[in-house]
PDB file of C-alpha atoms and ligand atoms in Angstrom:
ATOM      1  CA  MET A   1       0.000   0.000   0.000  1.00 63.00           C
ATOM      2  CA  ILE A   2       1.180   3.489  -0.863  1.00 72.00           C
ATOM      3  CA  VAL A   3      -0.505   6.222   1.121  1.00 80.00           C
ATOM      4  CA  SER A   4      -0.476   8.811  -1.656  1.00 84.00           C
ATOM      5  CA  VAL A   5       0.907   9.124  -5.186  1.00 87.00           C
ATOM      6  CA  PRO A   6       1.693  12.742  -6.164  1.00 85.00           C
ATOM      7  CA  GLU A   7       0.610  12.434  -9.800  1.00 94.00           C
ATOM      8  CA  CYS A   8      -2.589  10.521  -8.973  1.00 97.00           C
ATOM      9  CA  LEU A   9      -5.774  12.506  -9.711  1.00 98.00           C
ATOM     10  CA  PHE A  10      -7.861  10.728  -7.076  1.00 98.00           C
ATOM     11  CA  CYS A  11      -5.145  11.081  -4.417  1.00 97.00           C
ATOM     12  CA  GLY A  12      -5.363  14.801  -5.225  1.00 98.00           C
ATOM     13  CA  ILE A  13      -9.140  14.792  -4.783  1.00 98.00           C
ATOM     14  CA  ALA A  14      -8.874  12.858  -1.506  1.00 98.00           C
ATOM     15  CA  ALA A  15      -6.313  15.370  -0.231  1.00 97.00           C
ATOM     16  CA  GLY A  16      -8.483  18.325  -1.276  1.00 97.00           C
ATOM     17  CA  ASP A  17      -5.851  19.568  -3.739  1.00 97.00           C
ATOM     18  CA  VAL A  18      -8.091  18.877  -6.755  1.00 97.00           C
ATOM     19  CA  PRO A  19     -11.674  20.197  -6.618  1.00 98.00           C
ATOM     20  CA  ALA A  20     -14.550  17.734  -6.594  1.00 98.00           C
ATOM     21  CA  THR A  21     -18.149  17.667  -5.407  1.00 98.00           C
ATOM     22  CA  LYS A  22     -17.759  15.488  -2.357  1.00 98.00           C
ATOM     23  CA  VAL A  23     -20.748  13.710  -0.839  1.00 98.00           C
ATOM     24  CA  ALA A  24     -18.762  11.935   1.897  1.00 97.00           C
ATOM     25  CA  ASP A  25     -15.435  12.838   3.470  1.00 97.00           C
ATOM     26  CA  GLY A  26     -14.434  10.224   6.025  1.00 96.00           C
ATOM     27  CA  GLU A  27     -11.285   9.188   7.808  1.00 95.00           C
ATOM     28  CA  ARG A  28     -10.391   6.490   5.266  1.00 95.00           C
ATOM     29  CA  ILE A  29     -13.026   6.883   2.518  1.00 97.00           C
ATOM     30  CA  VAL A  30     -14.042   9.765   0.243  1.00 98.00           C
ATOM     31  CA  ALA A  31     -17.011   9.891  -2.167  1.00 98.00           C
ATOM     32  CA  PHE A  32     -17.565  12.475  -4.883  1.00 98.00           C
ATOM     33  CA  ARG A  33     -19.718  13.008  -7.966  1.00 98.00           C
ATOM     34  CA  ASP A  34     -18.331  11.723 -11.256  1.00 98.00           C
ATOM     35  CA  ILE A  35     -17.362  14.620 -13.531  1.00 98.00           C
ATOM     36  CA  ASN A  36     -18.975  12.848 -16.519  1.00 98.00           C
ATOM     37  CA  PRO A  37     -22.063  11.187 -15.034  1.00 98.00           C
ATOM     38  CA  GLN A  38     -23.502   8.151 -16.835  1.00 98.00           C
ATOM     39  CA  ALA A  39     -26.712   8.077 -14.784  1.00 98.00           C
ATOM     40  CA  PRO A  40     -28.737  10.562 -12.693  1.00 98.00           C
ATOM     41  CA  VAL A  41     -26.720   9.328  -9.696  1.00 98.00           C
ATOM     42  CA  HIS A  42     -23.050   8.632 -10.430  1.00 98.00           C
ATOM     43  CA  VAL A  43     -20.762   8.807  -7.430  1.00 99.00           C
ATOM     44  CA  LEU A  44     -17.209   7.492  -7.069  1.00 99.00           C
ATOM     45  CA  VAL A  45     -16.190   5.986  -3.728  1.00 98.00           C
ATOM     46  CA  ILE A  46     -12.446   5.754  -3.035  1.00 98.00           C
ATOM     47  CA  PRO A  47     -10.077   5.011  -0.182  1.00 97.00           C
ATOM     48  CA  ARG A  48      -7.683   7.816   0.721  1.00 96.00           C
ATOM     49  CA  ASP A  49      -4.821   5.322   0.459  1.00 95.00           C
ATOM     50  CA  HIS A  50      -3.582   4.581  -3.034  1.00 96.00           C
ATOM     51  CA  TYR A  51      -4.119   1.162  -4.599  1.00 95.00           C
ATOM     52  CA  PRO A  52      -4.109   0.940  -8.410  1.00 97.00           C
ATOM     53  CA  ASN A  53      -7.265  -1.195  -8.575  1.00 97.00           C
ATOM     54  CA  VAL A  54      -9.521  -3.434  -6.498  1.00 96.00           C
ATOM     55  CA  ALA A  55      -7.373  -6.511  -7.196  1.00 95.00           C
ATOM     56  CA  ALA A  56      -4.347  -4.755  -5.700  1.00 94.00           C
ATOM     57  CA  LEU A  57      -6.445  -3.733  -2.709  1.00 94.00           C
ATOM     58  CA  VAL A  58      -7.488  -7.333  -2.102  1.00 92.00           C
ATOM     59  CA  ALA A  59      -3.953  -8.630  -2.740  1.00 91.00           C
ATOM     60  CA  ALA A  60      -2.670  -6.318  -0.015  1.00 89.00           C
ATOM     61  CA  GLY A  61      -4.527  -8.433   2.572  1.00 85.00           C
ATOM     62  CA  ASP A  62      -5.247  -6.541   5.763  1.00 76.00           C
ATOM     63  CA  PRO A  63      -5.662  -3.594   6.039  1.00 72.00           C
ATOM     64  CA  GLY A  64      -6.771  -3.828   2.392  1.00 71.00           C
ATOM     65  CA  LYS A  65      -9.532  -6.298   3.179  1.00 76.00           C
ATOM     66  CA  GLY A  66     -10.990  -4.102   5.880  1.00 89.00           C
ATOM     67  CA  LEU A  67     -10.779  -1.170   3.522  1.00 93.00           C
ATOM     68  CA  LEU A  68     -12.715  -3.057   0.847  1.00 94.00           C
ATOM     69  CA  ASP A  69     -15.446  -3.754   3.399  1.00 93.00           C
ATOM     70  CA  GLU A  70     -15.517  -0.035   4.192  1.00 95.00           C
ATOM     71  CA  LEU A  71     -15.697   0.858   0.497  1.00 96.00           C
ATOM     72  CA  ILE A  72     -18.690  -1.411  -0.090  1.00 97.00           C
ATOM     73  CA  ALA A  73     -20.407  -0.174   3.052  1.00 97.00           C
ATOM     74  CA  ALA A  74     -19.794   3.425   1.971  1.00 98.00           C
ATOM     75  CA  ALA A  75     -21.243   2.669  -1.484  1.00 98.00           C
ATOM     76  CA  GLY A  76     -24.413   1.421   0.207  1.00 98.00           C
ATOM     77  CA  LYS A  77     -24.597   4.545   2.366  1.00 98.00           C
ATOM     78  CA  VAL A  78     -24.193   6.742  -0.722  1.00 98.00           C
ATOM     79  CA  ALA A  79     -27.042   4.851  -2.427  1.00 98.00           C
ATOM     80  CA  ALA A  80     -29.267   5.372   0.604  1.00 98.00           C
ATOM     81  CA  ALA A  81     -28.370   9.061   0.863  1.00 98.00           C
ATOM     82  CA  GLU A  82     -29.040   9.540  -2.864  1.00 98.00           C
ATOM     83  CA  GLY A  83     -32.461   7.892  -2.564  1.00 98.00           C
ATOM     84  CA  ILE A  84     -31.748   4.932  -4.872  1.00 98.00           C
ATOM     85  CA  GLU A  85     -31.584   2.184  -2.262  1.00 97.00           C
ATOM     86  CA  ASP A  86     -35.027   0.808  -3.154  1.00 98.00           C
ATOM     87  CA  SER A  87     -35.068   1.552  -6.889  1.00 98.00           C
ATOM     88  CA  GLY A  88     -31.699  -0.196  -7.240  1.00 98.00           C
ATOM     89  CA  TYR A  89     -28.190   0.663  -8.262  1.00 98.00           C
ATOM     90  CA  ARG A  90     -24.912  -0.734  -9.552  1.00 98.00           C
ATOM     91  CA  VAL A  91     -21.559  -0.820  -7.792  1.00 98.00           C
ATOM     92  CA  VAL A  92     -18.828  -1.241 -10.407  1.00 98.00           C
ATOM     93  CA  PHE A  93     -15.062  -1.629 -10.083  1.00 98.00           C
ATOM     94  CA  ASN A  94     -13.601  -1.259 -13.563  1.00 98.00           C
ATOM     95  CA  THR A  95     -10.330  -3.169 -13.401  1.00 97.00           C
ATOM     96  CA  GLY A  96      -7.788  -3.005 -16.210  1.00 96.00           C
ATOM     97  CA  PRO A  97      -7.891  -2.039 -19.879  1.00 96.00           C
ATOM     98  CA  ASP A  98     -10.749  -4.237 -21.162  1.00 96.00           C
ATOM     99  CA  ALA A  99     -13.000  -2.882 -18.424  1.00 97.00           C
ATOM    100  CA  GLY A 100     -12.121   0.672 -19.443  1.00 96.00           C
ATOM    101  CA  GLN A 101     -10.383   1.642 -16.205  1.00 98.00           C
ATOM    102  CA  SER A 102      -8.997   5.121 -16.850  1.00 98.00           C
ATOM    103  CA  VAL A 103      -7.870   6.218 -13.371  1.00 98.00           C
ATOM    104  CA  ALA A 104      -5.407   3.943 -11.583  1.00 98.00           C
ATOM    105  CA  HIS A 105      -6.698   4.553  -8.053  1.00 98.00           C
ATOM    106  CA  VAL A 106      -9.265   2.009  -6.907  1.00 97.00           C
ATOM    107  CA  HIS A 107     -12.787   3.442  -7.109  1.00 98.00           C
ATOM    108  CA  ALA A 108     -16.288   2.048  -6.883  1.00 98.00           C
ATOM    109  CA  HIS A 109     -18.789   3.610  -9.263  1.00 98.00           C
ATOM    110  CA  VAL A 110     -22.242   3.906  -7.666  1.00 98.00           C
ATOM    111  CA  LEU A 111     -24.749   4.298 -10.483  1.00 98.00           C
ATOM    112  CA  GLY A 112     -28.510   4.615 -10.275  1.00 98.00           C
ATOM    113  CA  GLY A 113     -31.587   6.718 -10.787  1.00 98.00           C
ATOM    114  CA  ARG A 114     -32.547   5.041 -14.072  1.00 98.00           C
ATOM    115  CA  ALA A 115     -33.093   1.522 -15.390  1.00 97.00           C
ATOM    116  CA  MET A 116     -29.889   0.031 -16.780  1.00 97.00           C
ATOM    117  CA  ALA A 117     -29.281  -2.537 -19.477  1.00 96.00           C
ATOM    118  CA  TRP A 118     -27.442  -5.831 -19.126  1.00 96.00           C
ATOM    119  CA  PRO A 119     -24.990  -6.914 -20.435  1.00 95.00           C
ATOM    120  CA  PRO A 120     -23.011  -3.671 -20.134  1.00 91.00           C
ATOM    121  CA  GLY A 121     -21.449  -2.197 -23.262  1.00 85.00           C
TER     122      GLY A 121
HETATM  123  P1  AMP B   1     -12.821   4.419 -14.704  1.00 78.43           P
HETATM  124  O1  AMP B   1     -12.989   4.665 -16.168  1.00 78.43           O
HETATM  125  O2  AMP B   1     -13.563   3.239 -14.176  1.00 78.43           O
HETATM  126  O3  AMP B   1     -11.361   4.431 -14.298  1.00 78.43           O
HETATM  127  O4  AMP B   1     -13.511   5.645 -13.990  1.00 78.43           O
HETATM  128  C1  AMP B   1     -12.901   6.886 -13.826  1.00 78.43           C
HETATM  129  C2  AMP B   1     -13.998   7.879 -13.658  1.00 78.43           C
HETATM  130  O5  AMP B   1     -13.439   9.061 -13.139  1.00 78.43           O
HETATM  131  C3  AMP B   1     -14.711   8.256 -14.958  1.00 78.43           C
HETATM  132  O6  AMP B   1     -16.087   7.923 -14.850  1.00 78.43           O
HETATM  133  C4  AMP B   1     -14.482   9.759 -15.066  1.00 78.43           C
HETATM  134  O7  AMP B   1     -15.589  10.457 -15.577  1.00 78.43           O
HETATM  135  C5  AMP B   1     -14.182  10.124 -13.624  1.00 78.43           C
HETATM  136  N1  AMP B   1     -13.370  11.322 -13.447  1.00 78.43           N
HETATM  137  C6  AMP B   1     -12.239  11.662 -14.119  1.00 78.43           C
HETATM  138  N2  AMP B   1     -11.746  12.826 -13.646  1.00 78.43           N
HETATM  139  C7  AMP B   1     -12.592  13.221 -12.657  1.00 78.43           C
HETATM  140  C8  AMP B   1     -12.625  14.350 -11.791  1.00 78.43           C
HETATM  141  N3  AMP B   1     -11.688  15.315 -11.826  1.00 78.43           N
HETATM  142  N4  AMP B   1     -13.634  14.453 -10.905  1.00 78.43           N
HETATM  143  C9  AMP B   1     -14.587  13.495 -10.855  1.00 78.43           C
HETATM  144  N5  AMP B   1     -14.612  12.395 -11.632  1.00 78.43           N
HETATM  145  C10 AMP B   1     -13.621  12.265 -12.538  1.00 78.43           C
END
């Protein structure tokens, strides 16, 4: 685990150096609105600590495992706060090139507020 990577955009957002519309600002977890929303609700949930993707977070063992639990719990809290708990939502970890991961700091997308198709594009 690396606590912060200077050139990482999401480390910058977590630190408050890069502006973002935050909806949660916790000790270990930060959530903010996606700059290019793909649904009426599109929030990104990240740990403050830098891991390149969810696989690296899991591979780190503890404290990574505890952090993953916190991330998922935070995603659920965001969904509840955004009023999409009952209508439904997706929690997505894009991981690697084929998934279209564009920012190498683990993040959960919380998407909802409209019906979504499956399979994803
Ligand atoms: P991914 O493609 O899964 O790596 O997701 C990265 C997400 O970060 C994309 O949905 C982008 O729209 C979003 N994003 C990129 N830059 C920012 C930013 N400065 N503030 C908020 N969201 C961003």
